XYZ file of C-alpha atoms in Angstrom:
370
model
C 47.746 -59.395 56.407
C 44.738 -57.230 57.275
C 44.039 -56.543 53.587
C 43.650 -60.292 53.034
C 41.184 -60.463 55.935
C 39.127 -57.696 54.315
C 39.229 -59.467 50.950
C 38.180 -62.689 52.665
C 35.110 -61.088 54.271
C 34.206 -59.279 51.035
C 34.435 -62.567 49.104
C 37.081 -61.025 46.839
C 40.004 -63.245 47.825
C 41.577 -65.592 45.293
C 42.535 -69.207 46.013
C 46.200 -68.184 46.060
C 45.554 -65.329 48.503
C 43.435 -67.639 50.652
C 46.354 -70.042 50.913
C 48.653 -67.163 51.920
C 46.159 -66.060 54.563
C 45.913 -69.546 56.061
C 49.672 -69.905 56.143
C 50.237 -66.427 57.536
C 47.908 -66.971 60.473
C 50.112 -69.836 61.639
C 52.929 -67.349 62.311
C 52.881 -66.196 65.989
C 54.158 -62.724 65.044
C 51.444 -62.286 62.396
C 48.870 -63.508 64.894
C 50.031 -60.883 67.392
C 49.970 -58.090 64.792
C 46.491 -59.072 63.621
C 45.136 -59.006 67.173
C 46.655 -55.576 67.756
C 45.198 -54.291 64.479
C 41.655 -55.484 65.194
C 41.825 -54.214 68.768
C 43.082 -50.791 67.625
C 40.468 -50.461 64.881
C 37.729 -51.518 67.287
C 38.796 -48.868 69.775
C 39.042 -46.112 67.169
C 35.907 -46.874 65.174
C 33.451 -48.025 67.809
C 35.010 -47.410 71.177
C 35.015 -51.165 71.801
C 37.336 -52.197 74.591
C 38.353 -55.414 76.298
C 37.453 -57.520 73.275
C 38.228 -61.218 73.668
C 40.839 -61.174 70.900
C 41.857 -64.783 71.464
C 38.289 -65.815 70.785
C 38.083 -63.620 67.681
C 41.326 -65.012 66.312
C 40.477 -68.629 67.086
C 37.065 -68.261 65.438
C 38.640 -66.850 62.303
C 41.304 -69.560 62.280
C 38.674 -72.269 62.720
C 36.642 -70.922 59.815
C 39.678 -70.790 57.548
C 40.752 -74.285 58.520
C 37.361 -75.687 57.621
C 37.218 -74.076 54.176
C 37.372 -76.503 51.281
C 36.612 -73.997 48.545
C 35.456 -70.437 47.946
C 31.803 -71.425 47.529
C 31.605 -72.929 51.018
C 33.386 -69.914 52.441
C 30.928 -67.484 50.837
C 27.913 -69.321 52.226
C 29.376 -69.702 55.700
C 30.427 -66.078 56.029
C 27.268 -64.416 54.738
C 26.251 -63.445 58.260
C 29.405 -61.350 58.640
C 27.958 -58.851 56.185
C 25.713 -57.297 58.771
C 28.500 -54.745 59.316
C 27.579 -53.673 62.803
C 30.612 -51.429 62.863
C 31.970 -48.734 60.607
C 34.738 -50.884 59.170
C 34.731 -54.462 57.956
C 37.328 -55.441 60.533
C 34.985 -54.281 63.286
C 32.209 -56.333 61.734
C 34.545 -59.310 61.949
C 35.157 -58.719 65.646
C 31.483 -58.161 66.406
C 30.208 -61.083 64.391
C 31.701 -63.681 66.719
C 29.257 -62.584 69.413
C 26.224 -63.678 67.377
C 23.515 -65.771 68.991
C 25.106 -65.880 72.471
C 22.964 -66.375 75.588
C 19.622 -65.094 74.313
C 16.242 -66.230 73.115
C 15.437 -65.229 69.529
C 12.048 -64.317 68.115
C 11.532 -62.659 64.764
C 10.918 -58.961 65.285
C 7.944 -57.321 63.564
C 7.297 -53.594 64.198
C 3.816 -52.373 65.046
C 1.818 -51.412 61.978
C 1.201 -47.784 62.979
C 0.565 -44.882 60.628
C 1.473 -41.214 60.445
C -1.609 -39.129 61.224
C -2.425 -35.553 60.252
C -5.195 -33.873 62.234
C -6.770 -30.958 60.382
C -8.367 -27.885 61.929
C -11.860 -29.253 61.327
C -11.042 -32.403 63.301
C -10.723 -34.725 60.318
C -7.823 -37.187 60.271
C -5.615 -38.117 57.337
C -3.432 -41.215 57.537
C -0.179 -42.029 55.755
C 1.157 -45.566 55.540
C 4.551 -44.603 54.147
C 7.653 -45.105 56.275
C 8.740 -41.609 55.223
C 5.728 -39.478 54.259
C 6.081 -36.225 52.289
C 3.311 -33.718 52.960
C 2.654 -30.256 51.540
C 0.584 -27.843 53.592
C -1.261 -26.788 50.423
C -2.644 -30.301 50.036
C -4.327 -30.333 53.433
C -5.928 -27.023 54.366
C -8.919 -27.025 56.676
C -10.845 -24.146 58.190
C -11.825 -20.806 56.698
C -8.765 -18.680 57.259
C -8.892 -15.364 55.372
C -5.685 -14.874 53.410
C -5.138 -11.291 54.570
C -6.743 -11.421 57.966
C -5.109 -9.591 60.863
C -7.113 -11.573 63.394
C -4.898 -14.299 64.848
C -7.923 -16.281 65.990
C -8.728 -16.944 62.332
C -5.533 -18.945 61.814
C -6.139 -22.649 61.190
C -3.707 -25.207 62.595
C -2.852 -28.746 61.572
C -1.102 -31.278 63.789
C 0.963 -34.210 62.572
C 1.857 -37.191 64.732
C 4.804 -39.338 63.604
C 4.934 -42.693 65.447
C 8.053 -44.662 66.284
C 9.648 -46.233 63.238
C 8.441 -43.523 60.826
C 9.541 -40.102 59.518
C 7.711 -37.294 57.743
C 8.614 -34.215 55.715
C 6.348 -31.151 55.746
C 6.495 -28.208 53.367
C 4.995 -25.151 55.052
C 3.132 -22.280 53.410
C 6.266 -20.063 53.374
C 8.228 -22.850 51.603
C 10.113 -23.736 54.782
C 10.735 -27.466 55.125
C 10.492 -29.543 58.294
C 11.693 -33.153 58.555
C 10.179 -34.916 61.558
C 11.884 -37.818 63.284
C 10.173 -40.830 64.843
C 8.077 -40.129 67.929
C 7.394 -36.467 67.098
C 4.313 -34.239 67.234
C 4.318 -31.024 65.191
C 1.650 -28.303 65.124
C 1.729 -25.645 62.424
C -0.589 -23.067 60.804
C -1.930 -23.662 57.321
C -0.790 -20.116 56.534
C 1.417 -17.539 58.228
C -0.749 -14.651 57.015
C -2.435 -12.682 59.767
C 0.507 -12.888 62.172
C 3.759 -11.022 62.732
C 5.490 -14.310 63.533
C 5.823 -17.698 61.905
C 5.229 -19.810 64.984
C 5.138 -23.629 65.175
C 5.131 -26.112 68.070
C 7.277 -29.243 68.416
C 7.514 -32.212 70.723
C 10.149 -34.716 69.610
C 12.811 -33.987 66.995
C 12.841 -32.096 63.707
C 15.264 -30.603 61.207
C 14.234 -27.173 59.908
C 15.215 -25.434 56.682
C 13.607 -22.018 57.100
C 12.874 -19.573 54.289
C 14.262 -16.099 54.946
C 11.846 -13.348 55.944
C 13.395 -10.596 58.065
C 9.983 -9.041 58.712
C 8.491 -12.258 60.064
C 10.749 -14.313 62.388
C 10.268 -18.085 62.532
C 9.841 -19.473 66.060
C 9.887 -23.108 67.158
C 8.138 -23.495 70.501
C 8.957 -26.452 72.761
C 7.913 -27.194 76.336
C 10.788 -25.224 77.876
C 12.691 -23.499 75.058
C 11.835 -21.300 72.084
C 14.125 -21.107 69.055
C 13.895 -17.945 66.947
C 15.362 -17.622 63.445
C 15.140 -15.456 60.353
C 16.329 -18.012 57.809
C 18.613 -20.933 58.529
C 19.057 -24.696 58.996
C 18.949 -26.250 62.441
C 17.879 -29.315 64.400
C 15.699 -29.280 67.519
C 15.388 -32.256 69.873
C 12.854 -32.061 72.711
C 11.481 -35.507 73.487
C 9.404 -35.717 76.657
C 11.422 -38.606 78.054
C 14.795 -36.922 77.445
C 16.541 -34.980 80.187
C 17.332 -31.993 77.979
C 16.227 -29.852 75.045
C 18.723 -29.204 72.249
C 18.892 -26.741 69.355
C 21.809 -27.471 67.001
C 22.670 -24.863 64.377
C 23.924 -25.973 60.956
C 23.732 -22.678 59.036
C 22.743 -19.094 59.808
C 21.950 -17.833 63.292
C 19.385 -18.649 65.955
C 18.400 -17.340 69.349
C 17.403 -19.895 71.963
C 15.229 -18.729 74.831
C 14.636 -20.422 78.166
C 10.913 -19.825 78.630
C 11.163 -20.728 82.322
C 13.678 -17.997 83.224
C 13.231 -15.709 80.203
C 16.981 -15.854 79.465
C 18.347 -16.310 75.944
C 21.564 -17.136 74.079
C 22.781 -16.639 70.514
C 23.910 -19.821 68.766
C 26.468 -19.937 65.947
C 26.956 -22.684 63.320
C 28.506 -25.781 64.854
C 27.108 -24.968 68.283
C 24.191 -26.280 70.320
C 21.969 -24.566 72.847
C 21.236 -27.013 75.652
C 18.518 -26.590 78.251
C 19.047 -29.022 81.100
C 17.999 -28.756 84.738
C 16.541 -25.308 83.920
C 19.980 -24.033 82.817
C 20.566 -22.787 79.257
C 24.099 -23.141 77.870
C 25.921 -23.041 74.517
C 28.721 -25.393 73.492
C 30.417 -26.615 70.283
C 29.172 -29.986 69.014
C 29.743 -32.547 66.284
C 26.807 -31.693 64.014
C 26.683 -35.098 62.335
C 25.788 -36.710 65.662
C 22.523 -34.766 65.657
C 21.697 -34.893 61.948
C 22.661 -38.474 61.019
C 19.017 -39.522 61.463
C 18.129 -37.496 58.354
C 19.973 -40.113 56.284
C 18.466 -43.056 58.135
C 21.574 -43.525 60.286
C 21.763 -44.290 63.971
C 24.945 -42.576 65.142
C 26.178 -42.966 68.703
C 29.135 -40.909 69.910
C 29.957 -41.434 73.575
C 26.260 -42.054 74.313
C 25.104 -43.787 77.474
C 23.320 -47.116 77.182
C 20.178 -45.394 78.459
C 20.331 -42.904 75.568
C 21.060 -45.687 73.081
C 17.978 -47.631 74.180
C 15.709 -44.592 73.789
C 16.928 -44.038 70.235
C 16.482 -47.710 69.394
C 12.917 -47.638 70.730
C 12.013 -44.702 68.505
C 13.814 -45.984 65.440
C 12.459 -49.551 65.526
C 9.108 -48.895 67.245
C 9.791 -51.252 70.132
C 9.565 -51.234 73.905
C 12.861 -51.919 75.690
C 12.859 -52.742 79.391
C 16.290 -52.625 80.997
C 16.418 -54.670 84.185
C 20.174 -54.173 84.476
C 20.575 -50.534 85.643
C 24.359 -50.927 85.887
C 24.418 -50.746 82.087
C 22.752 -47.329 81.907
C 25.949 -45.307 82.273
C 28.119 -47.479 80.013
C 29.028 -45.418 76.935
C 28.971 -46.583 73.331
C 30.081 -45.451 69.883
C 28.886 -46.724 66.524
C 27.094 -45.970 63.264
C 24.310 -48.179 61.893
C 22.078 -47.913 58.856
C 20.674 -51.121 57.394
C 21.357 -53.328 60.416
C 18.493 -54.998 62.242
C 17.781 -54.352 65.894
C 19.270 -57.714 66.842
C 22.467 -56.976 64.932
C 22.914 -53.641 66.691
C 22.458 -55.212 70.118
C 24.908 -57.946 69.167
C 27.486 -55.304 68.251
C 27.148 -53.765 71.705
C 27.513 -57.198 73.284
C 31.091 -57.253 71.973
C 32.005 -54.607 74.530
C 29.542 -55.374 77.321
C 28.080 -58.730 78.280
C 24.322 -58.723 78.718
C 21.462 -61.050 77.905
C 18.053 -60.178 76.534
C 14.847 -61.756 75.327
C 12.958 -60.563 72.269
C 9.281 -61.224 71.712
C 7.075 -59.363 69.263
C 8.006 -55.709 69.791
C 9.281 -55.961 73.366
C 12.873 -56.460 74.487
C 13.739 -57.289 78.078
C 17.367 -56.944 79.145
C 18.113 -59.359 81.959
C 19.688 -58.380 85.246
C 21.676 -61.451 86.175
C 24.530 -61.215 83.641
C 27.687 -59.484 84.964
C 29.524 -56.945 82.818
C 32.888 -57.753 81.268
């Protein structure tokens, strides 16, 4: 029966199959099996629990009962395509929570630009959502190519606002992809220094060119990450409670600059600096690199963490007046969904109300959790 549901949502069902689906849903045993299937898939794919399955089933049954032909069905079900969950069945479950207990205003992100500040103080702006910048295109200052005087090194600084991303190609051919809400400072050339040192606040994915004689160091507020040539992700937002270095390939050494202690990180591991303690643990790499593909991936993330990521991704301000929600954990993957659709998906598992105006979301306090 579930394959007919999927065909129905995908608009691939024939008139004969539609008739079978309508008839099948009248059977109490089929109804029970369908509820169990949706509930199981919801739990596995998104971690959704305590879904009102009776409401989901009744909504589906009501839609089917009102269908006169395939054309009406296609028009009426177009909103189901927002696919807030990983599978179509989860989208079905989530879609029945649309437009419940909230005020709706069309969301328009702030029109901010990526800025590149050169050594001479001049500013370059980039309107692209994902800018690609080569260090050779923007060199300021009078740095001698073979100078041994570190004071001669010229630095550029790029600021990537919420809702944007940028890719930088450095002078040694290393590549840095910067996530929303990041500030990155780098030299226009690594000549004249024994190290390739850059500074990061925010999040970036590094693909570092190998040079055993000149280690590459990423400096953050509390942790330095040293590499020779590798791929890794560093997350060090000011408003986060920890700094993370996740290794994809190669080898890195993470150093706690507060205590001068360090750890070696292997592929598939993360160095975490939290509450002044530096630790290493295995991680699911895709959780920390999904943003490279434009995905928002949540795996057992608290609501507080989810809101921070949504703020950066959509360039909005979210005020949560319901602190009870902060420790509720969520799972889900989103790509093309709007901000409203993502919040609606989370409402399937947890009841909350919010208002949306311009680029500010206010989550209300008065609604009890399910």
